[in-house]
Amino acid sequence: MDIFLDALPALGQAWGLILQPIVFGYLVVGVMMGLAIGVFPGLGGIAGLSLLLPFMFGMDPILGLALMIGMVAVVPTSDTFASVLMGIPGSSASQATVLDGFPMAKRGQAARALSAAFASSLFGGLVGAAFLTVFILVARPVVLLFKSPELLMISIFGLSMVGILAGRVAIKGIVAAGLGMLIGTIGEGPFNGELRMSSYDFPYLTDGLKLVIVGLGIFAVPEIVALLRKDRAISDTPALGGGWLDGIKDWWANKWLSMRCSIIGVIVGVIPGLGGSVVDWIAYGHAVQSTPDKSNFGKGEIRGVVAPESSNNAKEGGGLVPTLLFGIPGSGSMAIFIGALALLGSGIDVGPSLLENNLDFTYSIVWLLALANVVGTVMCILLSGQIARLTNIRFALLAPFIFMIISFAAFQSGQNLMDLVALFAIGFLGLLMRRFDWSRPAFLIGFVLSNPVEKFTNQAFQIASFRFRKSFDAGIEYIFSPIVIVLIIVTVVSVVFGIRQAKTIMAEGDVQSGSKRAPVIFLLAIAAYLVVALVNANMIPDYNMTDKVIPLFVGGFSLVCCLILLPQMMRRREGDAIFADKEIAGEDADAPYGLWSTLAWFVGLIAGTAVVGFIIALLGFLIAFFRIRAQASWPKTLTLTAAGITLMCFMAGVLNRDFPPGLLQSAIDLPWPLGGN
């Protein structure tokens, strides 16, 4: 009772913050953006939040929070459109929904499947928010006891789970997380300013790579390229049919299944790295096991829709537990969320300090999550007809606009043309990871955790050294506190469990296996980078050891994993899961357009920007793309181009942002938007 009374003022202040009309307005805008992004398979919450990152600078914290929560809460709901109407998983957390949702749509019961899914998503989201509320109340006193060793062990636990639970070949997930951490250490060291994988002769990398560029490049660019290569409408069946009320009744008839699966979603969401990869399959498996007549599953069984949709929304509330309490992202989208909170400023930092100093802000996140689920569900139902029509637009007509916005967002992170080059480079890495079934969420979470791991390691080392000078017992007591010992045991048990489960997890969906050559070359390329990074880190003088220890350890461990993986590849036969390759079979292999010809369009936009500036290059890019690649008529080409240029100018004007300049702008003083302000 005392715990509740202590938190009561913060609970009331949180309600006061979020019930302001302007806060609700930003929440609705975030929900609408989440709806639009969730429709496109593969984009999801990570790409959506990455797009918002550049606009978080200087924004009022509660308004920025409302915008982000609105988006992240509704994407697991809106990605149901892709699963039900197209038979394509809208995200990794809606794979199981396809099995029964799509057959229902083909029978003319799309509306019934969607309404049951939305009701389940709403219930799951509210269960997740309720769990988060109670957990913060109960766990707050314990969390405040966490110091550097405990936070370091939590980080290691998160990395181990992300790596192990990242695909059928667990060691690939570990290497992906290690590669992300190493790329996160690029630039000046945080303690002594030693340069890692950068040089003052090329100053762009001295500040490191920005989260917005890595998030957009590793997730959004590969999915846009994949959809564009197929060059077709996302869906051919816009008709929803009737039965909206029947779907609500179906959910009510299966409310206890929805409750159990929501609890499953919360528990899975709490474990870093597990999240969306498996939560829907665990819930779907429970639905099958608890149903006497299993013959209808896979043919349009409504319980096969209710179960995964309840769990994948509830996991967002569970995923916020490690994110808010310890600063450990529970998923890829939570990794972006942590970065966005840092950009909002005002002394807001996830971890124990958030619960100690900003409890009202913490509960604002909880209430906004619950409110966003309600608003998102209502809007999904009201706008279903219009959203279904959106899926019938050829993606070739949408892709230029999406890439245009991504490029603009990437440039805002550093106001440097090299931002676009870095976006393309990370995007190309993301394409290869997607192709060869290397976990991109593991890479992103490794990137985000590189700085906390380095910070906590150094802090723990400094304090432990001081304690050991007092006495050996004092040092051991500090390093191996009861909480640390428990976390070590949990980590070991989780790794053992994770290795057993990893074989059933597909990092990039159902990827066919192919020949040895391409996957081995990609592994050797990663190993080569690790060797270069190790040599570079070893060149740092020993008296600045704090700036070299993490790159050396992470790079060395990742390289050892690569050397373990290489003989396995040599011994195994072609067709083994270790040789996963999307270009061998499936939609990527059957795509009418090749990878290189598609990438050439984006390279052309970057090259044009370097010469004539972004807005002039964009003008030429849009006209050429719509006319040649999309084969649109001249009137449609000019109309769409004018709409794109107008949208860019409007966004830049409202946000008071510049466009990337080129050689032309450095030689001639042009008026805005062709030149600077």
Short mmCIF file of C-alpha atoms in Angstrom, two decimals, residues 18-432:
data_model
loop_
_atom_site.label_atom_id
_atom_site.label_comp_id
_atom_site.label_asym_id
_atom_site.label_seq_id
_atom_site.Cartn_x
_atom_site.Cartn_y
_atom_site.Cartn_z
CA ILE A 18 -1.71 13.31 -21.49
CA LEU A 19 -5.26 14.71 -21.28
CA GLN A 20 -4.17 18.03 -22.77
CA PRO A 21 -5.85 18.50 -26.20
CA ILE A 22 -2.53 19.14 -27.97
CA VAL A 23 -1.04 15.93 -26.56
CA PHE A 24 -4.05 13.95 -27.73
CA GLY A 25 -3.71 15.61 -31.16
CA TYR A 26 -0.09 14.48 -31.47
CA LEU A 27 -1.13 10.98 -30.37
CA VAL A 28 -3.73 10.85 -33.16
CA VAL A 29 -1.15 12.03 -35.72
CA GLY A 30 1.22 9.28 -34.54
CA VAL A 31 -1.58 6.71 -34.81
CA MET A 32 -2.40 7.81 -38.37
CA MET A 33 1.28 7.57 -39.36
CA GLY A 34 1.46 4.13 -37.80
CA LEU A 35 -1.62 3.09 -39.76
CA ALA A 36 -0.05 4.23 -43.03
CA ILE A 37 3.28 2.51 -42.36
CA GLY A 38 1.78 -0.70 -40.98
CA VAL A 39 -0.01 -1.34 -44.28
CA PHE A 40 3.29 -1.86 -46.10
CA PRO A 41 4.78 -5.28 -45.39
CA GLY A 42 8.19 -5.16 -43.77
CA LEU A 43 8.36 -1.46 -42.89
CA GLY A 44 6.88 -1.74 -39.40
CA GLY A 45 7.58 0.21 -36.23
CA ILE A 46 11.38 0.34 -36.64
CA ALA A 47 11.23 2.19 -39.96
CA GLY A 48 8.37 4.39 -38.71
CA LEU A 49 10.18 5.46 -35.55
CA SER A 50 13.39 6.00 -37.53
CA LEU A 51 11.51 8.45 -39.74
CA LEU A 52 10.43 10.38 -36.65
CA LEU A 53 13.90 10.58 -35.09
CA PRO A 54 15.17 13.71 -36.91
CA PHE A 55 12.08 15.64 -35.84
CA MET A 56 12.53 14.87 -32.14
CA PHE A 57 15.25 17.53 -31.75
CA GLY A 58 13.90 20.34 -29.62
CA MET A 59 10.35 18.96 -29.48
CA ASP A 60 8.45 19.20 -26.21
CA PRO A 61 9.11 15.82 -24.50
CA ILE A 62 5.48 14.92 -23.87
CA LEU A 63 4.46 15.84 -27.44
CA GLY A 64 7.31 13.82 -28.95
CA LEU A 65 6.39 10.94 -26.68
CA ALA A 66 2.74 11.06 -27.77
CA LEU A 67 3.80 10.99 -31.43
CA MET A 68 6.08 7.98 -30.94
CA ILE A 69 3.75 5.98 -28.71
CA GLY A 70 0.89 6.59 -31.14
CA MET A 71 2.94 5.07 -33.92
CA VAL A 72 4.54 2.16 -32.05
CA ALA A 73 1.24 1.10 -30.46
CA VAL A 74 -0.78 0.94 -33.66
CA VAL A 75 1.70 -0.73 -36.05
CA PRO A 76 1.04 -4.23 -34.57
CA THR A 77 -2.66 -3.53 -35.21
CA SER A 78 -2.41 -2.04 -38.69
CA ASP A 79 0.00 -4.68 -40.02
CA THR A 80 -3.00 -7.03 -39.82
CA PHE A 81 -4.23 -5.51 -43.10
CA ALA A 82 -1.24 -6.98 -44.96
CA SER A 83 -1.64 -10.37 -43.27
CA VAL A 84 -5.38 -10.71 -43.90
CA LEU A 85 -5.82 -8.96 -47.25
CA MET A 86 -2.56 -9.96 -48.96
CA GLY A 87 -1.40 -13.14 -47.27
CA ILE A 88 1.92 -11.37 -46.57
CA PRO A 89 3.07 -10.93 -42.94
CA GLY A 90 2.96 -7.21 -42.22
CA SER A 91 5.79 -7.76 -39.72
CA SER A 92 7.55 -10.61 -37.94
CA ALA A 93 4.87 -10.46 -35.23
CA SER A 94 1.96 -11.10 -37.61
CA GLN A 95 3.23 -14.18 -39.44
CA ALA A 96 0.83 -16.57 -37.74
CA THR A 97 -2.19 -14.35 -38.52
CA VAL A 98 -1.71 -15.14 -42.22
CA LEU A 99 -2.45 -18.85 -41.71
CA ASP A 100 -6.14 -18.33 -40.91
CA GLY A 101 -6.76 -14.64 -41.67
CA PHE A 102 -5.94 -14.88 -45.39
CA PRO A 103 -8.13 -17.97 -46.02
CA MET A 104 -11.01 -16.08 -44.36
CA ALA A 105 -10.43 -13.11 -46.69
CA LYS A 106 -10.46 -15.42 -49.73
CA ARG A 107 -13.86 -16.69 -48.54
CA GLY A 108 -15.19 -13.12 -48.42
CA GLN A 109 -14.85 -12.84 -44.61
CA ALA A 110 -12.08 -10.25 -44.52
CA ALA A 111 -14.17 -7.84 -42.42
CA ARG A 112 -14.93 -10.55 -39.87
CA ALA A 113 -11.23 -11.51 -39.61
CA LEU A 114 -10.15 -7.86 -39.33
CA SER A 115 -12.70 -6.94 -36.65
CA ALA A 116 -11.79 -10.01 -34.56
CA ALA A 117 -8.11 -9.09 -34.97
CA PHE A 118 -8.69 -5.45 -33.99
CA ALA A 119 -10.72 -6.39 -30.91
CA SER A 120 -8.00 -8.85 -29.89
CA SER A 121 -5.28 -6.25 -30.50
CA LEU A 122 -7.13 -3.69 -28.38
CA PHE A 123 -7.55 -6.14 -25.51
CA GLY A 124 -3.92 -7.27 -25.73
CA GLY A 125 -2.67 -3.68 -25.77
CA LEU A 126 -4.70 -2.81 -22.66
CA VAL A 127 -3.45 -5.93 -20.85
CA GLY A 128 0.12 -4.91 -21.71
CA ALA A 129 -0.42 -1.38 -20.38
CA ALA A 130 -2.03 -2.70 -17.18
CA PHE A 131 0.88 -5.10 -16.62
CA LEU A 132 3.39 -2.29 -17.15
CA THR A 133 1.57 -0.13 -14.58
CA VAL A 134 1.64 -2.81 -11.88
CA PHE A 135 5.19 -3.92 -12.69
CA ILE A 136 6.59 -0.40 -12.35
CA LEU A 137 4.85 -0.02 -8.98
CA VAL A 138 6.24 -3.30 -7.64
CA ALA A 139 9.69 -3.27 -9.27
CA ARG A 140 10.62 0.37 -8.65
CA PRO A 141 12.25 -0.19 -5.22
CA VAL A 142 14.31 -3.11 -6.59
CA VAL A 143 15.37 -1.32 -9.77
CA LEU A 144 16.71 1.63 -7.79
CA LEU A 145 19.25 -0.78 -6.21
CA PHE A 146 20.86 -1.43 -9.61
CA LYS A 147 24.40 -0.03 -10.03
CA SER A 148 26.98 -0.36 -12.83
CA PRO A 149 27.74 -4.13 -12.40
CA GLU A 150 24.02 -4.98 -12.37
CA LEU A 151 23.30 -2.78 -15.38
CA LEU A 152 26.26 -4.31 -17.23
CA MET A 153 24.93 -7.82 -16.55
CA ILE A 154 21.47 -6.77 -17.73
CA SER A 155 23.07 -5.50 -20.96
CA ILE A 156 24.97 -8.78 -21.42
CA PHE A 157 21.76 -10.71 -20.76
CA GLY A 158 19.94 -8.66 -23.39
CA LEU A 159 22.71 -9.17 -25.95
CA SER A 160 22.89 -12.91 -25.29
CA MET A 161 19.14 -13.33 -25.77
CA VAL A 162 19.08 -11.17 -28.89
CA GLY A 163 21.95 -13.08 -30.42
CA ILE A 164 20.76 -16.58 -29.57
CA LEU A 165 17.09 -15.99 -30.39
CA ALA A 166 17.83 -14.43 -33.74
CA GLY A 167 17.48 -17.25 -36.23
CA ARG A 168 17.86 -20.92 -37.06
CA VAL A 169 21.67 -20.63 -36.90
CA ALA A 170 22.22 -19.09 -33.45
CA ILE A 171 25.87 -18.21 -34.04
CA LYS A 172 24.87 -15.94 -36.96
CA GLY A 173 22.71 -13.95 -34.54
CA ILE A 174 25.63 -13.57 -32.14
CA VAL A 175 27.90 -12.32 -34.93
CA ALA A 176 25.18 -9.92 -36.12
CA ALA A 177 24.87 -8.44 -32.61
CA GLY A 178 28.67 -8.20 -32.35
CA LEU A 179 28.91 -6.49 -35.74
CA GLY A 180 26.27 -3.99 -34.64
CA MET A 181 28.22 -3.26 -31.45
CA LEU A 182 31.48 -2.76 -33.37
CA ILE A 183 29.83 -0.36 -35.82
CA GLY A 184 28.39 1.43 -32.79
CA THR A 185 31.93 2.05 -31.51
CA ILE A 186 33.04 3.87 -34.69
CA GLY A 187 34.32 7.39 -33.96
CA GLU A 188 35.92 9.01 -30.94
CA GLY A 189 36.17 6.91 -27.79
CA PRO A 190 33.90 8.13 -24.98
CA PHE A 191 36.64 8.31 -22.34
CA ASN A 192 39.91 9.45 -23.95
CA GLY A 193 38.85 10.53 -27.44
CA GLU A 194 40.87 7.86 -29.27
CA LEU A 195 39.61 7.28 -32.82
CA ARG A 196 38.13 3.87 -33.71
CA MET A 197 37.71 3.00 -37.42
CA SER A 198 37.83 6.69 -38.32
CA SER A 199 40.28 9.46 -39.09
CA TYR A 200 40.41 13.25 -38.84
CA ASP A 201 41.27 13.17 -42.57
CA PHE A 202 37.70 11.93 -43.07
CA PRO A 203 35.87 13.76 -40.27
CA TYR A 204 32.38 12.41 -40.99
CA LEU A 205 32.97 9.18 -39.03
CA THR A 206 34.65 10.80 -36.02
CA ASP A 207 31.23 11.45 -34.45
CA GLY A 208 30.07 7.92 -35.21
CA LEU A 209 27.06 6.77 -37.21
CA LYS A 210 23.68 8.18 -36.21
CA LEU A 211 20.91 5.87 -35.02
CA VAL A 212 18.41 7.27 -37.52
CA ILE A 213 20.69 6.34 -40.44
CA VAL A 214 21.39 2.84 -39.11
CA GLY A 215 17.71 2.21 -38.30
CA LEU A 216 16.45 3.37 -41.71
CA GLY A 217 19.28 1.73 -43.63
CA ILE A 218 19.16 -1.67 -41.98
CA PHE A 219 15.35 -2.03 -42.08
CA ALA A 220 13.50 0.40 -44.35
CA VAL A 221 15.78 0.42 -47.41
CA PRO A 222 15.89 -3.40 -47.87
CA GLU A 223 12.11 -3.73 -47.60
CA ILE A 224 11.46 -0.87 -50.03
CA VAL A 225 13.89 -2.37 -52.55
CA ALA A 226 12.30 -5.83 -52.15
CA LEU A 227 8.77 -4.50 -52.72
CA LEU A 228 9.89 -2.34 -55.63
CA ARG A 229 11.54 -5.26 -57.40
CA LYS A 230 8.21 -7.10 -57.48
CA ASP A 231 6.60 -4.10 -59.21
CA ARG A 232 2.98 -4.89 -58.48
CA ALA A 233 0.16 -3.76 -56.28
CA ILE A 234 0.53 -4.98 -52.72
CA SER A 235 -2.89 -6.64 -52.85
CA ASP A 236 -5.42 -7.58 -55.53
CA THR A 237 -8.42 -8.06 -53.22
CA PRO A 238 -9.71 -4.76 -51.83
CA ALA A 239 -13.21 -6.00 -51.01
CA LEU A 240 -13.69 -6.49 -47.27
CA GLY A 241 -17.13 -8.05 -47.29
CA GLY A 242 -19.46 -7.89 -44.31
CA GLY A 243 -19.35 -9.31 -40.81
CA TRP A 244 -17.78 -6.58 -38.69
CA LEU A 245 -20.09 -7.37 -35.78
CA ASP A 246 -19.51 -11.11 -36.19
CA GLY A 247 -15.80 -10.56 -35.62
CA ILE A 248 -16.47 -8.74 -32.33
CA LYS A 249 -18.73 -11.60 -31.24
CA ASP A 250 -16.00 -14.08 -32.19
CA TRP A 251 -13.54 -12.28 -29.95
CA TRP A 252 -16.02 -12.25 -27.05
CA ALA A 253 -16.65 -15.98 -27.47
CA ASN A 254 -12.88 -16.53 -27.22
CA LYS A 255 -12.15 -13.89 -24.58
CA TRP A 256 -10.37 -16.32 -22.25
CA LEU A 257 -8.09 -17.46 -25.08
CA SER A 258 -7.39 -13.78 -25.75
CA MET A 259 -6.58 -13.25 -22.07
CA ARG A 260 -4.16 -16.20 -21.93
CA CYS A 261 -2.42 -15.16 -25.15
CA SER A 262 -2.15 -11.56 -23.94
CA ILE A 263 -0.34 -12.81 -20.83
CA ILE A 264 1.92 -14.90 -23.09
CA GLY A 265 2.65 -11.76 -25.10
CA VAL A 266 3.55 -9.76 -22.00
CA ILE A 267 5.91 -12.46 -20.66
CA VAL A 268 7.63 -12.94 -24.02
CA GLY A 269 7.88 -9.16 -24.50
CA VAL A 270 9.78 -8.76 -21.23
CA ILE A 271 12.61 -11.01 -22.49
CA PRO A 272 14.96 -8.88 -24.62
CA GLY A 273 15.26 -10.11 -28.19
CA LEU A 274 12.47 -12.70 -28.04
CA GLY A 275 9.55 -10.37 -28.82
CA GLY A 276 8.08 -10.32 -32.29
CA SER A 277 10.13 -13.22 -33.64
CA VAL A 278 8.22 -15.91 -31.78
CA VAL A 279 5.37 -14.39 -29.78
CA ASP A 280 2.69 -15.00 -32.42
CA TRP A 281 3.80 -18.60 -32.97
CA ILE A 282 3.76 -19.37 -29.25
CA ALA A 283 0.23 -17.93 -28.99
CA TYR A 284 -0.89 -19.73 -32.15
CA GLY A 285 0.51 -23.00 -30.84
CA HIS A 286 -1.41 -22.50 -27.60
CA ALA A 287 -4.62 -21.87 -29.57
CA VAL A 288 -4.15 -25.12 -31.50
CA GLN A 289 -3.34 -27.12 -28.37
CA SER A 290 -6.36 -25.76 -26.46
CA THR A 291 -8.89 -26.38 -29.25
CA PRO A 292 -10.58 -29.81 -29.33
CA ASP A 293 -11.21 -29.75 -33.11
CA LYS A 294 -7.92 -28.82 -34.75
CA SER A 295 -8.96 -29.60 -38.33
CA ASN A 296 -9.95 -26.00 -39.25
CA PHE A 297 -6.60 -24.41 -38.39
CA GLY A 298 -4.92 -23.16 -41.54
CA LYS A 299 -8.26 -23.07 -43.36
CA GLY A 300 -9.89 -20.02 -41.72
CA GLU A 301 -10.23 -20.78 -37.97
CA ILE A 302 -11.08 -17.57 -36.09
CA ARG A 303 -9.14 -18.71 -33.00
CA GLY A 304 -6.04 -18.68 -35.22
CA VAL A 305 -6.59 -14.94 -35.68
CA VAL A 306 -7.58 -14.03 -32.10
CA ALA A 307 -4.58 -15.72 -30.44
CA PRO A 308 -1.62 -14.13 -32.30
CA GLU A 309 -3.26 -10.69 -32.50
CA SER A 310 -3.85 -10.64 -28.73
CA SER A 311 -0.23 -11.55 -28.01
CA ASN A 312 1.57 -9.26 -30.46
CA ASN A 313 -0.01 -6.09 -29.05
CA ALA A 314 0.46 -7.18 -25.43
CA LYS A 315 4.17 -7.71 -26.08
CA GLU A 316 4.62 -3.93 -26.59
CA GLY A 317 3.73 -3.36 -22.94
CA GLY A 318 6.06 -6.18 -21.91
CA GLY A 319 8.83 -4.85 -24.17
CA LEU A 320 8.73 -1.50 -22.40
CA VAL A 321 9.67 -3.17 -19.08
CA PRO A 322 13.38 -3.78 -19.86
CA THR A 323 13.44 -0.64 -22.01
CA LEU A 324 12.23 1.78 -19.33
CA LEU A 325 13.57 0.07 -16.21
CA PHE A 326 17.05 -0.88 -17.42
CA GLY A 327 17.62 0.86 -20.75
CA ILE A 328 17.82 -2.53 -22.51
CA PRO A 329 15.71 -2.56 -25.70
CA GLY A 330 13.28 -5.45 -25.78
CA SER A 331 13.03 -5.26 -29.58
CA GLY A 332 14.29 -3.32 -32.59
CA SER A 333 11.58 -0.69 -32.29
CA MET A 334 12.39 -0.25 -28.59
CA ALA A 335 16.03 0.35 -29.59
CA ILE A 336 14.91 3.27 -31.75
CA PHE A 337 12.60 4.42 -28.94
CA ILE A 338 15.57 4.72 -26.54
CA GLY A 339 17.45 6.85 -29.05
CA ALA A 340 14.42 9.09 -29.55
CA LEU A 341 14.01 9.66 -25.80
CA ALA A 342 17.62 10.82 -25.65
CA LEU A 343 16.94 13.33 -28.44
CA LEU A 344 13.98 14.78 -26.51
CA GLY A 345 16.43 15.94 -23.84
CA SER A 346 15.18 17.54 -20.61
CA GLY A 347 17.30 15.12 -18.58
CA ILE A 348 15.24 12.12 -19.67
CA ASP A 349 17.30 8.92 -19.68
CA VAL A 350 15.95 5.38 -19.55
CA GLY A 351 16.98 3.16 -16.67
CA PRO A 352 16.66 3.44 -12.90
CA SER A 353 17.08 7.25 -13.05
CA LEU A 354 13.85 7.49 -15.08
CA LEU A 355 11.86 5.86 -12.27
CA GLU A 356 13.62 7.92 -9.62
CA ASN A 357 13.48 11.38 -11.23
CA ASN A 358 10.74 11.21 -13.87
CA LEU A 359 8.08 8.85 -12.53
CA ASP A 360 5.28 11.04 -13.92
CA PHE A 361 6.90 10.84 -17.37
CA THR A 362 7.17 7.05 -17.00
CA TYR A 363 3.46 6.72 -16.30
CA SER A 364 2.66 9.08 -19.16
CA ILE A 365 4.20 6.44 -21.42
CA VAL A 366 1.94 3.79 -19.87
CA TRP A 367 -1.28 5.80 -20.20
CA LEU A 368 -0.39 6.93 -23.74
CA LEU A 369 0.15 3.28 -24.68
CA ALA A 370 -3.32 2.35 -23.44
CA LEU A 371 -4.94 5.39 -25.07
CA ALA A 372 -3.14 4.80 -28.37
CA ASN A 373 -4.46 1.24 -28.52
CA VAL A 374 -8.04 2.49 -28.12
CA VAL A 375 -7.63 5.29 -30.69
CA GLY A 376 -5.77 2.98 -33.11
CA THR A 377 -8.44 0.28 -32.97
CA VAL A 378 -11.26 2.79 -33.57
CA MET A 379 -9.40 4.36 -36.50
CA CYS A 380 -8.55 0.96 -38.01
CA ILE A 381 -12.24 0.07 -38.08
CA LEU A 382 -13.35 3.47 -39.39
CA LEU A 383 -10.67 3.66 -42.10
CA SER A 384 -10.56 0.00 -43.15
CA GLY A 385 -12.20 0.62 -46.52
CA GLN A 386 -9.80 3.42 -47.46
CA ILE A 387 -6.74 1.54 -46.20
CA ALA A 388 -7.75 -1.55 -48.18
CA ARG A 389 -7.82 0.61 -51.35
CA LEU A 390 -4.32 1.88 -50.58
CA THR A 391 -3.00 -1.66 -50.97
CA ASN A 392 -4.14 -1.67 -54.60
CA ILE A 393 -1.78 1.13 -55.65
CA ARG A 394 1.27 -0.13 -57.54
CA PHE A 395 4.27 0.07 -55.25
CA ALA A 396 6.30 1.64 -58.07
CA LEU A 397 4.12 4.74 -57.60
CA LEU A 398 4.66 4.80 -53.82
CA ALA A 399 8.33 3.84 -53.47
CA PRO A 400 9.82 7.14 -54.72
CA PHE A 401 7.85 9.07 -52.10
CA ILE A 402 8.94 6.74 -49.29
CA PHE A 403 12.60 6.86 -50.33
CA MET A 404 12.37 10.63 -50.72
CA ILE A 405 11.16 11.00 -47.12
CA ILE A 406 13.77 8.53 -45.83
CA SER A 407 16.57 10.46 -47.56
CA PHE A 408 15.31 13.74 -46.12
CA ALA A 409 15.07 12.22 -42.63
CA ALA A 410 18.59 10.75 -42.86
CA PHE A 411 20.06 14.11 -43.89
CA GLN A 412 18.50 15.87 -40.89
CA SER A 413 20.52 13.72 -38.47
CA GLY A 414 23.83 15.37 -39.35
CA GLN A 415 23.12 17.96 -42.07
CA ASN A 416 25.83 16.36 -44.22
CA LEU A 417 25.69 14.89 -47.71
CA MET A 418 27.63 11.91 -46.37
CA ASP A 419 24.49 11.05 -44.37
CA LEU A 420 22.93 9.89 -47.66
CA VAL A 421 26.03 7.88 -48.58
CA ALA A 422 26.00 6.25 -45.12
CA LEU A 423 22.27 5.51 -45.53
CA PHE A 424 22.98 3.72 -48.80
CA ALA A 425 25.96 1.80 -47.35
CA ILE A 426 24.02 0.58 -44.28
CA GLY A 427 21.03 -0.11 -46.55
CA PHE A 428 23.22 -2.33 -48.74
CA LEU A 429 24.41 -4.20 -45.64
CA GLY A 430 20.75 -4.60 -44.61
CA LEU A 431 19.93 -6.03 -48.05
CA LEU A 432 22.65 -8.66 -47.70
#
